[in-house]
């Protein structure tokens, strides 16, 4: 089973080599931008004095930096769509299924590939979350970074689940268009979560945890639902 | 000789086409020619045998087990080869080997490289860099190397020149000769090629099986005769099984018996002739 998945993953990774390189480079670029913004905003010499000013500064940072935490989950979704596109182009599914590879295994492999495609983004998210936790601000704790990371990870689950379902149902061409639209929706949902966190979660740990853990839990629930929906559709699909 | 595949009354309804209670068996040691017009249901039947489509009715049994209940290792014993390579064409052949070595439990790497050498296929080439003939050979090599004992080949000789087709036929004949517990179902528009290698024929028309017969029986059962209009008018119509009009002339299908063999100009009907008579011919 693991050996078969390894074979299928090798195929997808070899086919999407350039995608991985681009993905990693963009990750590095955005990481550099995030570091630049943190240094610029929280440089000790430029820090405002009062707690209220510092709180406003942190809120303003979170409201402006959500983009970094949202962009990579979105980028990772195109990994799955690309994988579908490559397989459809050469009718690989037809070959694999008729040669004895189970349909369930193919769906599982695509989810795993989606996770692998997200690795550069996940690394970025973790590094960015650690950097945020280290910001010199009285309202920042290790939970601040964790919550921002949770909202970001929720985005990964959402985008992988949604793109898997859409591409399974609609095929890579239509699926990719709809995935793009769904990705914008995911982006908006994440934005709302970040705005809510900035508005209510920085000062109050409980409210912060409700927003972050709530968004993360809902995302996982949607991902699980999307997985089973895709699996069911794929098991009944005619080639 | 044992039954490796039993296609049992399979039915699949589409909006514009119905595969209607198709039944036949594939025995070990045989190569079956699957013959029919475009859109007659050949590919649909083949897809059904390989589990690529969900059936409305009927079942496919592989070694007496329902296709859906097969273990993955048993499932690998069946291989479907469409008319085009279903592998990423932007990858080098040596990487394809690595992928398939992991993906299939029974992948025979040594055999794969042996075939590549035999057919002068460079492992460092990408699939898209191969010629059409090379691609067709590579396609069948992939099928042969995961040790499937049931090969389902859908128009594998499409676009091949006569030399490549001949090599292809030899490859399939050798495959069957090496192990008698193997069988092949092959469809092709070029029936003369099928006649070279097939031991049996399955004729399909409009989603229904119209004839399943051994080649030697087919060949010894029918005769064909060309007649002009005047000769046709005086010909004994009672012995005509089927006839068709081509321009001013008639072609008639007759039973192969001593009496008919003595008719001047009579010749053996080929599988292609029989198919055309069955589909286009009329009965009196």
mmCIF file with all atom_site columns, N, CA and C in Angstrom, chain B residues 197-241:
data_model
loop_
_atom_site.group_PDB
_atom_site.id
_atom_site.type_symbol
_atom_site.label_atom_id
_atom_site.label_alt_id
_atom_site.label_comp_id
_atom_site.label_asym_id
_atom_site.label_entity_id
_atom_site.label_seq_id
_atom_site.pdbx_PDB_ins_code
_atom_site.Cartn_x
_atom_site.Cartn_y
_atom_site.Cartn_z
_atom_site.occupancy
_atom_site.B_iso_or_equiv
_atom_site.pdbx_formal_charge
_atom_site.auth_seq_id
_atom_site.auth_comp_id
_atom_site.auth_asym_id
_atom_site.auth_atom_id
_atom_site.pdbx_PDB_model_num
ATOM 1   N N  . UNK B 1 197 ? -3.371  -13.511 -35.865 1.00 0.00 ? 197 UNK B N  1
ATOM 2   C CA . UNK B 1 197 ? -3.010  -13.953 -34.507 1.00 0.00 ? 197 UNK B CA 1
ATOM 3   C C  . UNK B 1 197 ? -4.159  -14.511 -33.678 1.00 0.00 ? 197 UNK B C  1
ATOM 4   N N  . UNK B 1 198 ? -5.388  -14.196 -34.060 1.00 0.00 ? 198 UNK B N  1
ATOM 5   C CA . UNK B 1 198 ? -6.502  -14.590 -33.184 1.00 0.00 ? 198 UNK B CA 1
ATOM 6   C C  . UNK B 1 198 ? -6.944  -16.026 -33.405 1.00 0.00 ? 198 UNK B C  1
ATOM 7   N N  . UNK B 1 199 ? -7.300  -16.662 -32.307 1.00 0.00 ? 199 UNK B N  1
ATOM 8   C CA . UNK B 1 199 ? -7.825  -18.018 -32.411 1.00 0.00 ? 199 UNK B CA 1
ATOM 9   C C  . UNK B 1 199 ? -9.355  -17.997 -32.397 1.00 0.00 ? 199 UNK B C  1
ATOM 10  N N  . UNK B 1 200 ? -9.899  -16.897 -31.915 1.00 0.00 ? 200 UNK B N  1
ATOM 11  C CA . UNK B 1 200 ? -11.358 -16.782 -31.797 1.00 0.00 ? 200 UNK B CA 1
ATOM 12  C C  . UNK B 1 200 ? -11.798 -15.366 -32.155 1.00 0.00 ? 200 UNK B C  1
ATOM 13  N N  . UNK B 1 201 ? -13.062 -15.242 -32.494 1.00 0.00 ? 201 UNK B N  1
ATOM 14  C CA . UNK B 1 201 ? -13.605 -13.900 -32.769 1.00 0.00 ? 201 UNK B CA 1
ATOM 15  C C  . UNK B 1 201 ? -14.887 -13.676 -31.984 1.00 0.00 ? 201 UNK B C  1
ATOM 16  N N  . UNK B 1 202 ? -15.006 -12.455 -31.489 1.00 0.00 ? 202 UNK B N  1
ATOM 17  C CA . UNK B 1 202 ? -16.260 -12.036 -30.854 1.00 0.00 ? 202 UNK B CA 1
ATOM 18  C C  . UNK B 1 202 ? -16.755 -10.851 -31.679 1.00 0.00 ? 202 UNK B C  1
ATOM 19  N N  . UNK B 1 203 ? -17.925 -10.987 -32.271 1.00 0.00 ? 203 UNK B N  1
ATOM 20  C CA . UNK B 1 203 ? -18.489 -9.909  -33.092 1.00 0.00 ? 203 UNK B CA 1
ATOM 21  C C  . UNK B 1 203 ? -19.529 -9.140  -32.274 1.00 0.00 ? 203 UNK B C  1
ATOM 22  N N  . UNK B 1 204 ? -19.412 -7.838  -32.294 1.00 0.00 ? 204 UNK B N  1
ATOM 23  C CA . UNK B 1 204 ? -20.387 -7.004  -31.565 1.00 0.00 ? 204 UNK B CA 1
ATOM 24  C C  . UNK B 1 204 ? -20.984 -5.985  -32.527 1.00 0.00 ? 204 UNK B C  1
ATOM 25  N N  . UNK B 1 205 ? -22.271 -5.772  -32.397 1.00 0.00 ? 205 UNK B N  1
ATOM 26  C CA . UNK B 1 205 ? -22.949 -4.791  -33.255 1.00 0.00 ? 205 UNK B CA 1
ATOM 27  C C  . UNK B 1 205 ? -24.058 -4.127  -32.453 1.00 0.00 ? 205 UNK B C  1
ATOM 28  N N  . UNK B 1 206 ? -24.024 -2.791  -32.438 1.00 0.00 ? 206 UNK B N  1
ATOM 29  C CA . UNK B 1 206 ? -25.076 -2.034  -31.764 1.00 0.00 ? 206 UNK B CA 1
ATOM 30  C C  . UNK B 1 206 ? -25.261 -2.455  -30.301 1.00 0.00 ? 206 UNK B C  1
ATOM 31  N N  . UNK B 1 207 ? -24.174 -2.686  -29.630 1.00 0.00 ? 207 UNK B N  1
ATOM 32  C CA . UNK B 1 207 ? -24.224 -3.016  -28.210 1.00 0.00 ? 207 UNK B CA 1
ATOM 33  C C  . UNK B 1 207 ? -24.587 -4.452  -27.888 1.00 0.00 ? 207 UNK B C  1
ATOM 34  N N  . UNK B 1 208 ? -24.688 -5.296  -28.939 1.00 0.00 ? 208 UNK B N  1
ATOM 35  C CA . UNK B 1 208 ? -25.050 -6.698  -28.693 1.00 0.00 ? 208 UNK B CA 1
ATOM 36  C C  . UNK B 1 208 ? -24.024 -7.622  -29.331 1.00 0.00 ? 208 UNK B C  1
ATOM 37  N N  . UNK B 1 209 ? -23.770 -8.740  -28.675 1.00 0.00 ? 209 UNK B N  1
ATOM 38  C CA . UNK B 1 209 ? -22.879 -9.740  -29.275 1.00 0.00 ? 209 UNK B CA 1
ATOM 39  C C  . UNK B 1 209 ? -23.668 -10.481 -30.347 1.00 0.00 ? 209 UNK B C  1
ATOM 40  N N  . UNK B 1 210 ? -23.142 -10.483 -31.576 1.00 0.00 ? 210 UNK B N  1
ATOM 41  C CA . UNK B 1 210 ? -23.903 -11.152 -32.637 1.00 0.00 ? 210 UNK B CA 1
ATOM 42  C C  . UNK B 1 210 ? -23.296 -12.510 -33.016 1.00 0.00 ? 210 UNK B C  1
ATOM 43  N N  . UNK B 1 211 ? -22.041 -12.701 -32.681 1.00 0.00 ? 211 UNK B N  1
ATOM 44  C CA . UNK B 1 211 ? -21.431 -14.007 -32.979 1.00 0.00 ? 211 UNK B CA 1
ATOM 45  C C  . UNK B 1 211 ? -20.148 -14.174 -32.177 1.00 0.00 ? 211 UNK B C  1
ATOM 46  N N  . UNK B 1 212 ? -19.967 -15.362 -31.618 1.00 0.00 ? 212 UNK B N  1
ATOM 47  C CA . UNK B 1 212 ? -18.712 -15.712 -30.951 1.00 0.00 ? 212 UNK B CA 1
ATOM 48  C C  . UNK B 1 212 ? -18.302 -17.074 -31.504 1.00 0.00 ? 212 UNK B C  1
ATOM 49  N N  . UNK B 1 213 ? -17.153 -17.130 -32.125 1.00 0.00 ? 213 UNK B N  1
ATOM 50  C CA . UNK B 1 213 ? -16.776 -18.396 -32.774 1.00 0.00 ? 213 UNK B CA 1
ATOM 51  C C  . UNK B 1 213 ? -15.261 -18.534 -32.900 1.00 0.00 ? 213 UNK B C  1
ATOM 52  N N  . UNK B 1 214 ? -14.808 -19.776 -32.927 1.00 0.00 ? 214 UNK B N  1
ATOM 53  C CA . UNK B 1 214 ? -13.387 -20.027 -33.192 1.00 0.00 ? 214 UNK B CA 1
ATOM 54  C C  . UNK B 1 214 ? -13.076 -19.671 -34.644 1.00 0.00 ? 214 UNK B C  1
ATOM 55  N N  . UNK B 1 215 ? -11.851 -19.189 -34.852 1.00 0.00 ? 215 UNK B N  1
ATOM 56  C CA . UNK B 1 215 ? -11.493 -18.752 -36.200 1.00 0.00 ? 215 UNK B CA 1
ATOM 57  C C  . UNK B 1 215 ? -11.571 -19.911 -37.200 1.00 0.00 ? 215 UNK B C  1
ATOM 58  N N  . UNK B 1 216 ? -11.057 -21.085 -36.778 1.00 0.00 ? 216 UNK B N  1
ATOM 59  C CA . UNK B 1 216 ? -11.027 -22.205 -37.731 1.00 0.00 ? 216 UNK B CA 1
ATOM 60  C C  . UNK B 1 216 ? -12.441 -22.647 -38.128 1.00 0.00 ? 216 UNK B C  1
ATOM 61  N N  . UNK B 1 217 ? -13.355 -22.537 -37.183 1.00 0.00 ? 217 UNK B N  1
ATOM 62  C CA . UNK B 1 217 ? -14.749 -22.893 -37.508 1.00 0.00 ? 217 UNK B CA 1
ATOM 63  C C  . UNK B 1 217 ? -15.350 -21.849 -38.445 1.00 0.00 ? 217 UNK B C  1
ATOM 64  N N  . UNK B 1 218 ? -15.054 -20.566 -38.119 1.00 0.00 ? 218 UNK B N  1
ATOM 65  C CA . UNK B 1 218 ? -15.554 -19.476 -38.977 1.00 0.00 ? 218 UNK B CA 1
ATOM 66  C C  . UNK B 1 218 ? -15.054 -19.663 -40.406 1.00 0.00 ? 218 UNK B C  1
ATOM 67  N N  . UNK B 1 219 ? -13.744 -19.900 -40.487 1.00 0.00 ? 219 UNK B N  1
ATOM 68  C CA . UNK B 1 219 ? -13.120 -20.016 -41.817 1.00 0.00 ? 219 UNK B CA 1
ATOM 69  C C  . UNK B 1 219 ? -13.662 -21.201 -42.606 1.00 0.00 ? 219 UNK B C  1
ATOM 70  N N  . UNK B 1 220 ? -14.017 -22.256 -41.872 1.00 0.00 ? 220 UNK B N  1
ATOM 71  C CA . UNK B 1 220 ? -14.482 -23.443 -42.587 1.00 0.00 ? 220 UNK B CA 1
ATOM 72  C C  . UNK B 1 220 ? -16.005 -23.469 -42.745 1.00 0.00 ? 220 UNK B C  1
ATOM 73  N N  . UNK B 1 221 ? -16.665 -22.430 -42.234 1.00 0.00 ? 221 UNK B N  1
ATOM 74  C CA . UNK B 1 221 ? -18.127 -22.465 -42.259 1.00 0.00 ? 221 UNK B CA 1
ATOM 75  C C  . UNK B 1 221 ? -18.751 -21.689 -43.412 1.00 0.00 ? 221 UNK B C  1
ATOM 76  N N  . UNK B 1 222 ? -18.011 -20.702 -43.909 1.00 0.00 ? 222 UNK B N  1
ATOM 77  C CA . UNK B 1 222 ? -18.640 -19.801 -44.885 1.00 0.00 ? 222 UNK B CA 1
ATOM 78  C C  . UNK B 1 222 ? -17.824 -19.635 -46.169 1.00 0.00 ? 222 UNK B C  1
ATOM 79  N N  . UNK B 1 223 ? -18.553 -19.415 -47.217 1.00 0.00 ? 223 UNK B N  1
ATOM 80  C CA . UNK B 1 223 ? -17.944 -19.120 -48.519 1.00 0.00 ? 223 UNK B CA 1
ATOM 81  C C  . UNK B 1 223 ? -18.536 -17.824 -49.041 1.00 0.00 ? 223 UNK B C  1
ATOM 82  N N  . UNK B 1 224 ? -17.783 -17.189 -49.937 1.00 0.00 ? 224 UNK B N  1
ATOM 83  C CA . UNK B 1 224 ? -18.246 -15.898 -50.466 1.00 0.00 ? 224 UNK B CA 1
ATOM 84  C C  . UNK B 1 224 ? -18.218 -15.967 -51.994 1.00 0.00 ? 224 UNK B C  1
ATOM 85  N N  . UNK B 1 225 ? -19.175 -15.320 -52.595 1.00 0.00 ? 225 UNK B N  1
ATOM 86  C CA . UNK B 1 225 ? -19.220 -15.329 -54.059 1.00 0.00 ? 225 UNK B CA 1
ATOM 87  C C  . UNK B 1 225 ? -19.669 -13.964 -54.579 1.00 0.00 ? 225 UNK B C  1
ATOM 88  N N  . UNK B 1 226 ? -18.945 -13.472 -55.600 1.00 0.00 ? 226 UNK B N  1
ATOM 89  C CA . UNK B 1 226 ? -19.358 -12.222 -56.252 1.00 0.00 ? 226 UNK B CA 1
ATOM 90  C C  . UNK B 1 226 ? -20.181 -12.568 -57.486 1.00 0.00 ? 226 UNK B C  1
ATOM 91  N N  . UNK B 1 227 ? -21.304 -11.904 -57.626 1.00 0.00 ? 227 UNK B N  1
ATOM 92  C CA . UNK B 1 227 ? -22.178 -12.185 -58.773 1.00 0.00 ? 227 UNK B CA 1
ATOM 93  C C  . UNK B 1 227 ? -22.578 -10.868 -59.445 1.00 0.00 ? 227 UNK B C  1
ATOM 94  N N  . UNK B 1 228 ? -22.671 -10.908 -60.799 1.00 0.00 ? 228 UNK B N  1
ATOM 95  C CA . UNK B 1 228 ? -23.243 -9.715  -61.433 1.00 0.00 ? 228 UNK B CA 1
ATOM 96  C C  . UNK B 1 228 ? -24.773 -9.844  -61.395 1.00 0.00 ? 228 UNK B C  1
ATOM 97  N N  . UNK B 1 229 ? -25.451 -8.819  -61.837 1.00 0.00 ? 229 UNK B N  1
ATOM 98  C CA . UNK B 1 229 ? -26.909 -8.773  -61.692 1.00 0.00 ? 229 UNK B CA 1
ATOM 99  C C  . UNK B 1 229 ? -27.615 -9.944  -62.375 1.00 0.00 ? 229 UNK B C  1
ATOM 100 N N  . UNK B 1 230 ? -27.142 -10.262 -63.583 1.00 0.00 ? 230 UNK B N  1
ATOM 101 C CA . UNK B 1 230 ? -27.789 -11.348 -64.348 1.00 0.00 ? 230 UNK B CA 1
ATOM 102 C C  . UNK B 1 230 ? -27.583 -12.692 -63.670 1.00 0.00 ? 230 UNK B C  1
ATOM 103 N N  . UNK B 1 231 ? -26.329 -12.923 -63.230 1.00 0.00 ? 231 UNK B N  1
ATOM 104 C CA . UNK B 1 231 ? -26.043 -14.203 -62.563 1.00 0.00 ? 231 UNK B CA 1
ATOM 105 C C  . UNK B 1 231 ? -26.846 -14.325 -61.273 1.00 0.00 ? 231 UNK B C  1
ATOM 106 N N  . UNK B 1 232 ? -26.963 -13.191 -60.574 1.00 0.00 ? 232 UNK B N  1
ATOM 107 C CA . UNK B 1 232 ? -27.698 -13.199 -59.294 1.00 0.00 ? 232 UNK B CA 1
ATOM 108 C C  . UNK B 1 232 ? -29.165 -13.578 -59.519 1.00 0.00 ? 232 UNK B C  1
ATOM 109 N N  . UNK B 1 233 ? -29.736 -13.046 -60.623 1.00 0.00 ? 233 UNK B N  1
ATOM 110 C CA . UNK B 1 233 ? -31.152 -13.315 -60.893 1.00 0.00 ? 233 UNK B CA 1
ATOM 111 C C  . UNK B 1 233 ? -31.433 -14.802 -61.061 1.00 0.00 ? 233 UNK B C  1
ATOM 112 N N  . UNK B 1 234 ? -30.478 -15.492 -61.661 1.00 0.00 ? 234 UNK B N  1
ATOM 113 C CA . UNK B 1 234 ? -30.715 -16.934 -61.916 1.00 0.00 ? 234 UNK B CA 1
ATOM 114 C C  . UNK B 1 234 ? -30.135 -17.834 -60.820 1.00 0.00 ? 234 UNK B C  1
ATOM 115 N N  . UNK B 1 235 ? -29.489 -17.190 -59.831 1.00 0.00 ? 235 UNK B N  1
ATOM 116 C CA . UNK B 1 235 ? -28.827 -17.968 -58.766 1.00 0.00 ? 235 UNK B CA 1
ATOM 117 C C  . UNK B 1 235 ? -29.860 -18.569 -57.812 1.00 0.00 ? 235 UNK B C  1
ATOM 118 N N  . UNK B 1 236 ? -29.555 -19.759 -57.269 1.00 0.00 ? 236 UNK B N  1
ATOM 119 C CA . UNK B 1 236 ? -30.469 -20.416 -56.328 1.00 0.00 ? 236 UNK B CA 1
ATOM 120 C C  . UNK B 1 236 ? -30.477 -19.644 -55.001 1.00 0.00 ? 236 UNK B C  1
ATOM 121 N N  . UNK B 1 237 ? -31.548 -18.929 -54.762 1.00 0.00 ? 237 UNK B N  1
ATOM 122 C CA . UNK B 1 237 ? -31.616 -18.051 -53.584 1.00 0.00 ? 237 UNK B CA 1
ATOM 123 C C  . UNK B 1 237 ? -31.706 -18.837 -52.275 1.00 0.00 ? 237 UNK B C  1
ATOM 124 N N  . UNK B 1 238 ? -32.111 -20.076 -52.362 1.00 0.00 ? 238 UNK B N  1
ATOM 125 C CA . UNK B 1 238 ? -32.285 -20.853 -51.120 1.00 0.00 ? 238 UNK B CA 1
ATOM 126 C C  . UNK B 1 238 ? -30.978 -21.138 -50.393 1.00 0.00 ? 238 UNK B C  1
ATOM 127 N N  . UNK B 1 239 ? -29.869 -21.085 -51.134 1.00 0.00 ? 239 UNK B N  1
ATOM 128 C CA . UNK B 1 239 ? -28.593 -21.412 -50.471 1.00 0.00 ? 239 UNK B CA 1
ATOM 129 C C  . UNK B 1 239 ? -27.878 -20.153 -49.955 1.00 0.00 ? 239 UNK B C  1
ATOM 130 N N  . UNK B 1 240 ? -28.471 -18.993 -50.226 1.00 0.00 ? 240 UNK B N  1
ATOM 131 C CA . UNK B 1 240 ? -27.829 -17.740 -49.778 1.00 0.00 ? 240 UNK B CA 1
ATOM 132 C C  . UNK B 1 240 ? -28.157 -17.481 -48.302 1.00 0.00 ? 240 UNK B C  1
ATOM 133 N N  . UNK B 1 241 ? -27.098 -17.326 -47.504 1.00 0.00 ? 241 UNK B N  1
ATOM 134 C CA . UNK B 1 241 ? -27.307 -17.000 -46.076 1.00 0.00 ? 241 UNK B CA 1
ATOM 135 C C  . UNK B 1 241 ? -27.527 -15.497 -45.937 1.00 0.00 ? 241 UNK B C  1
#
